[in-house]
Structure formats: C-alpha cells, structure tokens
Short mmCIF file of C-alpha atoms in Angstrom, two decimals:
data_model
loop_
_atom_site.label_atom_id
_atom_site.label_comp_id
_atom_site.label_asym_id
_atom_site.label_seq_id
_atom_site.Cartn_x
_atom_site.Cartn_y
_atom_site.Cartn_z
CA UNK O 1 -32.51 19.18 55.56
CA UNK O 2 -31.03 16.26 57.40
CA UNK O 3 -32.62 12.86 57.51
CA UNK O 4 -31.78 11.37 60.25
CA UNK O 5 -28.22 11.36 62.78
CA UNK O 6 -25.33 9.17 61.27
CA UNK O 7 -24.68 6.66 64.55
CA UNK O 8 -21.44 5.47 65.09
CA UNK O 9 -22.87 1.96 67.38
CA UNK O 10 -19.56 1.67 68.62
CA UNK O 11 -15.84 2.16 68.42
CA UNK O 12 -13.16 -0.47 67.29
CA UNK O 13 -11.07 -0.39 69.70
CA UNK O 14 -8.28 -3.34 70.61
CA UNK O 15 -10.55 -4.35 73.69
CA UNK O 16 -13.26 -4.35 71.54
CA UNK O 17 -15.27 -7.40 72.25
CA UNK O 18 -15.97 -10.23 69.65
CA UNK O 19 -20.11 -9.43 70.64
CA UNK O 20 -19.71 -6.08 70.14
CA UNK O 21 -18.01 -6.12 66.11
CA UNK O 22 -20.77 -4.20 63.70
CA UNK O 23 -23.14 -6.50 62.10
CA UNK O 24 -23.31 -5.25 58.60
CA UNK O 25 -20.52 -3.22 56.50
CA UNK O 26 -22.53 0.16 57.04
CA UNK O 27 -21.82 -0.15 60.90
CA UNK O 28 -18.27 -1.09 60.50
CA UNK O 29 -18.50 2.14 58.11
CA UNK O 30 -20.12 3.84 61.13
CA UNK O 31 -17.73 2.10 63.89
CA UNK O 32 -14.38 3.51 61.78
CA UNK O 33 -12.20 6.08 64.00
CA UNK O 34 -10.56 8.48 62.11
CA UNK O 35 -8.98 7.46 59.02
CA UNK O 36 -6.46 10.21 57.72
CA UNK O 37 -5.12 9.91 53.93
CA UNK O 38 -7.58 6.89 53.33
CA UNK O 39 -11.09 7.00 52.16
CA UNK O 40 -13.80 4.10 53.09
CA UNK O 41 -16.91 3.36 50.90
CA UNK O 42 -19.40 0.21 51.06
CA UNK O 43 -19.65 -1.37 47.24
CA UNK O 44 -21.97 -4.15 47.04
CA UNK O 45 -21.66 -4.76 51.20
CA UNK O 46 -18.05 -4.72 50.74
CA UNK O 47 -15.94 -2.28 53.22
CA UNK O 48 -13.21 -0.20 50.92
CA UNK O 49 -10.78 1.08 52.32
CA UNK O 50 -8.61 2.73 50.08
CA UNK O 51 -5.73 5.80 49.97
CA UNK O 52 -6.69 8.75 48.88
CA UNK O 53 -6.01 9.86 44.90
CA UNK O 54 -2.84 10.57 43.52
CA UNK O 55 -2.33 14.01 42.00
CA UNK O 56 -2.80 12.65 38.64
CA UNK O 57 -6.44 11.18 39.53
CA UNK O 58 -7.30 14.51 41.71
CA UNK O 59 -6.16 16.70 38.48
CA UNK O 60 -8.72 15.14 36.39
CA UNK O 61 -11.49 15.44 39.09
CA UNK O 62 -10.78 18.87 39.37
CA UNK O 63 -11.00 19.25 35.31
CA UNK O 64 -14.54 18.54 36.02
CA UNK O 65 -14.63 21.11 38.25
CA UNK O 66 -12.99 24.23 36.16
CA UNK O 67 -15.10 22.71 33.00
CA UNK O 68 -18.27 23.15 35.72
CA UNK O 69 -17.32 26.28 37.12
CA UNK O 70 -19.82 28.55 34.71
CA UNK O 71 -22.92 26.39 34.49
CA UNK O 72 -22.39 26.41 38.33
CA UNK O 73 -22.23 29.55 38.89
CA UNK O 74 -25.05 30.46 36.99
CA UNK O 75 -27.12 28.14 38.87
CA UNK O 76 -26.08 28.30 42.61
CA UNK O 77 -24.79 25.16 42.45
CA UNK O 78 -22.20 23.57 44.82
CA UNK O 79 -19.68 20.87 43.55
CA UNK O 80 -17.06 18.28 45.25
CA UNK O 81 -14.14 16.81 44.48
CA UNK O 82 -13.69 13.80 46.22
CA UNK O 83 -13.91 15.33 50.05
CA UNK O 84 -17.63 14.33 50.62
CA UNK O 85 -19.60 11.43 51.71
CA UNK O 86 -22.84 10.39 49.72
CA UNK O 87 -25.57 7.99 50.65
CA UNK O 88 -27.08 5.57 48.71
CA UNK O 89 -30.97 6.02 49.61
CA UNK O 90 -32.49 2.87 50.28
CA UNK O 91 -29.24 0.61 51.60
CA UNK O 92 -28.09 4.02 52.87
CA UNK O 93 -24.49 2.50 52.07
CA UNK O 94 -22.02 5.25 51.75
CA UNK O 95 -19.83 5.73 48.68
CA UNK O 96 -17.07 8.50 48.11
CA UNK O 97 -17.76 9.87 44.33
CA UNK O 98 -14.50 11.18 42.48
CA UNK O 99 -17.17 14.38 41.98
CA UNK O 100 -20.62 15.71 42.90
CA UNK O 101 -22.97 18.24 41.57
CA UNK O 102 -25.69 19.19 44.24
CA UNK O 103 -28.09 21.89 44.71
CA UNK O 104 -27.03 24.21 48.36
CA UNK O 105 -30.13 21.98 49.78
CA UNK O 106 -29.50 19.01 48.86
CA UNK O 107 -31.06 16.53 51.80
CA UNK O 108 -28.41 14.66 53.86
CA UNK O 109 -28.00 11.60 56.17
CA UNK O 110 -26.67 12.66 59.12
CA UNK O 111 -23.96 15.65 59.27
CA UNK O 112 -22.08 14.94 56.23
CA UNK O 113 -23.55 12.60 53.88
CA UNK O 114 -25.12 13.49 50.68
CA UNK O 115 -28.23 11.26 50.09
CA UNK O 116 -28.33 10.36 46.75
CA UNK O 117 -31.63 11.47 45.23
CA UNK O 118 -30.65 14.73 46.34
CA UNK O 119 -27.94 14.82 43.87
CA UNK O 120 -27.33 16.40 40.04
CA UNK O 121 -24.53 14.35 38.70
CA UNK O 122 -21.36 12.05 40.22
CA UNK O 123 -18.60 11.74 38.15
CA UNK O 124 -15.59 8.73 39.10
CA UNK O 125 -12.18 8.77 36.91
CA UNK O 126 -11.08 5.07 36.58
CA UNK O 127 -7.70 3.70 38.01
CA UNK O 128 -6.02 0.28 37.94
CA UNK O 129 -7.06 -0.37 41.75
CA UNK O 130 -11.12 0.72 41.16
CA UNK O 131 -11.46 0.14 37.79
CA UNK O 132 -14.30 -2.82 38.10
CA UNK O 133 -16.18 -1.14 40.67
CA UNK O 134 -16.27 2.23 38.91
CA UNK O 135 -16.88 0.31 35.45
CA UNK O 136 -19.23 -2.37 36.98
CA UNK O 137 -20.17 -1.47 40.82
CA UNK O 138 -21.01 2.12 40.93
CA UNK O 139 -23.37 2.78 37.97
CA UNK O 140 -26.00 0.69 39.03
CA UNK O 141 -25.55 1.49 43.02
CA UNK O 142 -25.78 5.40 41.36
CA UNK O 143 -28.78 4.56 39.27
CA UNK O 144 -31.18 2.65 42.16
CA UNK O 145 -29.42 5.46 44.26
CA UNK O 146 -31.80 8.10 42.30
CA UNK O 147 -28.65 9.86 40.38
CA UNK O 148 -29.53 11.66 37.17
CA UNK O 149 -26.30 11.29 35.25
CA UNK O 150 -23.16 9.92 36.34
CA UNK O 151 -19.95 10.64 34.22
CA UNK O 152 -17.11 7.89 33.75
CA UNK O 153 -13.76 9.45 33.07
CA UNK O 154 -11.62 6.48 31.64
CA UNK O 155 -7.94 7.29 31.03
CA UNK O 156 -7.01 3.65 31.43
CA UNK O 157 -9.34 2.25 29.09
CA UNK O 158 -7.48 1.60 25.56
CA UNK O 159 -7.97 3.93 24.04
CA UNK O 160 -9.39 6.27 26.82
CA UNK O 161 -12.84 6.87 27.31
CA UNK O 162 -15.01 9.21 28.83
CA UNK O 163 -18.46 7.70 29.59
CA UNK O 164 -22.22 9.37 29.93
CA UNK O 165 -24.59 7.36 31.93
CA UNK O 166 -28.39 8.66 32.39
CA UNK O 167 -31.97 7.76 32.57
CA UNK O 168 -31.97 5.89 35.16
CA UNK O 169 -35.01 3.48 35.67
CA UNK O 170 -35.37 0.40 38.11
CA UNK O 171 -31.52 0.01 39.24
CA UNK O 172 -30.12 0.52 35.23
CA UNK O 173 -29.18 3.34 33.75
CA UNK O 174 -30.96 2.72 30.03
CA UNK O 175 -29.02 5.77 28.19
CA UNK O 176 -24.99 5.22 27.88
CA UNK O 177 -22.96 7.66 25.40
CA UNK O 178 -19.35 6.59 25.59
CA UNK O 179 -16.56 8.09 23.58
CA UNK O 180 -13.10 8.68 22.53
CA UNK O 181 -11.30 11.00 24.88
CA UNK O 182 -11.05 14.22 23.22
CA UNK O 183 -14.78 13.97 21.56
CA UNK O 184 -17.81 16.39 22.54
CA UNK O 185 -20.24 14.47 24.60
CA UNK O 186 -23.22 15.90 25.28
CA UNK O 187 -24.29 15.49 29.63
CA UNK O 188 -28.31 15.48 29.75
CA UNK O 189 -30.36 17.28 31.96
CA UNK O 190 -30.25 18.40 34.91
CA UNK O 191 -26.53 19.43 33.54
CA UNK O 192 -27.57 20.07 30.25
CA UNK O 193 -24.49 20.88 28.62
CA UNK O 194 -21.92 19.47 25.82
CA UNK O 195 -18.69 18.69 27.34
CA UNK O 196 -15.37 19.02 25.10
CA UNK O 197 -12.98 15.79 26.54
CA UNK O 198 -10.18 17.18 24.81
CA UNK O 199 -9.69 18.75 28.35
CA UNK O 200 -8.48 15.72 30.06
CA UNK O 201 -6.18 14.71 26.84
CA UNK O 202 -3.31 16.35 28.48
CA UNK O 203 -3.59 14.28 32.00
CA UNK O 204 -3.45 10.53 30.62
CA UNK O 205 -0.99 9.56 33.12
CA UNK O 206 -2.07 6.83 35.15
CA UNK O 207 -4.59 8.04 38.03
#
C-alpha cells in the first residue's frame, strides 16, 4: 500500500534561487538529484550524506542476511541490505538501515520508502564515522518509529558487541540484551529466534 507520493519541491540546481532552498532537512532530502556511491539519511534534522559501506561493513550486513535466510523463507519474508529507504512515521524523516526485515506488504511512503511501523526488525553495524548515531541516534528514532527489534552489530566496540534492542514504548526501547561477539543472543518476536554471533567473529576488520 503506498501512503502518500514522495515530492521532490524542487531541484538544487546552481541557479537555484536563495527563496527557493528547502525549508526543513526532509525537503533538502526530497530536493537531492541523484547521488551515486553516497547514501543520504535525516538523524535528528540533520542531512547525512555519507559514502556507501566498505566491503568489510557490507560483509557483515549480509551475515545477517545468510543467518536470516531460513526463518525468511519460511515466512515469506523479504530482507535488505542497505539498498532501501525507510521512513520514520510521524517526522516521516528518512533513514538508510544497514538491514531490514519486512513483510511483501509492508506500507510505504511514496515509491520507495519503507514506513517504519510496517517493519520486523533493522539491524545497523557500527563504524568509526556513524558510530554515535547508530549507538545514540537511531535506537530511539527506530523505537518512536514503531520498530519491533533493532539489532546493533558492534565490531568497533572493545571488545565487540552485538546489541538486541526491543519493546519499544513511548520513543525508548525498555528491553536491551547486549553481548560479547561470539555469544547466543536471543532476537524477540516478531523474529523469534536465537542468533549465534560467532558468525561475524571472522569479519572484525574495521567496517
């Protein structure tokens, strides 16, 4: 189902006039051309504009993934690895996760982006560059977004880390389970399963 059409108010251009510059960071979000290799998000009305992962970040995203594959399967579910837009609902502020878990019909805003509530789980892996926003940012913007469970890979964190965040209620998420990477931790519903972080042992290199 799609919410509503994501406007683009206008274009930056160089003759773009000093009346016509986007009010808010979600319309210079909107007003972006074309950004090849980079990836934009809006973090507490802040426009990020980042490059995209290096191989080392994208390999442990993609862990997620083949750890996933199963449970998804089973379930119809679909699953991203940092190639798709989500919403927040309520700010609508868009935010690239490191990894989504949606249901086929999950609701979006506009053509592309995810709304929130619609989602099962977003998972971010931690580098040098994001690390307060993914430590600090993001889990609240997730939680008042309507996001079950959100899943903090650390591999920067001494000693690394891997992080479960769920039950979210009023902005907060009020259940954390962090632990050493290459522990069991167990992801709540709507995942529901126990995930072995011995996987992402081998890829500590820095994302």
């Amino acid at each position: 189902m799609v919410m509503a059409s994501r406007r683009r108010p206008c274009r930056l251009t160089p003759e773009t006039d000093a009346t016509q510059l986007p009010a808010t960071a979600r319309e210079l979000f909107d007003a972006l051309p074309p950004l090849p290799g980079l990836r934009a998000e809006v973090i507490d009305e802040r426009l990020i504009v980042s490059p995209v992962s290096t191989p080392e970040h994208a390999r442990l995203a993609m862990l997620i993934h083949r750890a996933l594959i199963p449970l998804l399967t089973q379930r119809g579910w679909d699953a991203f690895a940092g190639n798709v837009d989500v919403c927040i609902d309520g700010p609508r502020t868009p935010v690239e996760p490191d990894f989504v878990v949606a249901p086929p019909d999950c609701p979006r805003w506009g053509v592309r982006e995810l709304l929130s509530s619609g989602l099962l789980m977003v998972a971010e892996v931690v580098s040098p560059s994001s690390a307060e926003d993914d430590r600090v940012k993001k889990p609240p913007l997730y939680a008042a977004g309507g996001v079950p469970v959100m899943l903090l890979v650390d591999p920067i964190a001494v000693p690394p880390t891997v992080t479960v965040l769920s039950d979210a209620k009023e902005g907060e998420y009020q259940t954390v389970t962090r632990v050493a990477m290459g522990s069991t931790v167990r992801i709540p519903d709507p995942i529901g399963l126990d995930l072995d972080t011995a996987i992402f042992s081998g890829s500590q290199h820095t994302p």
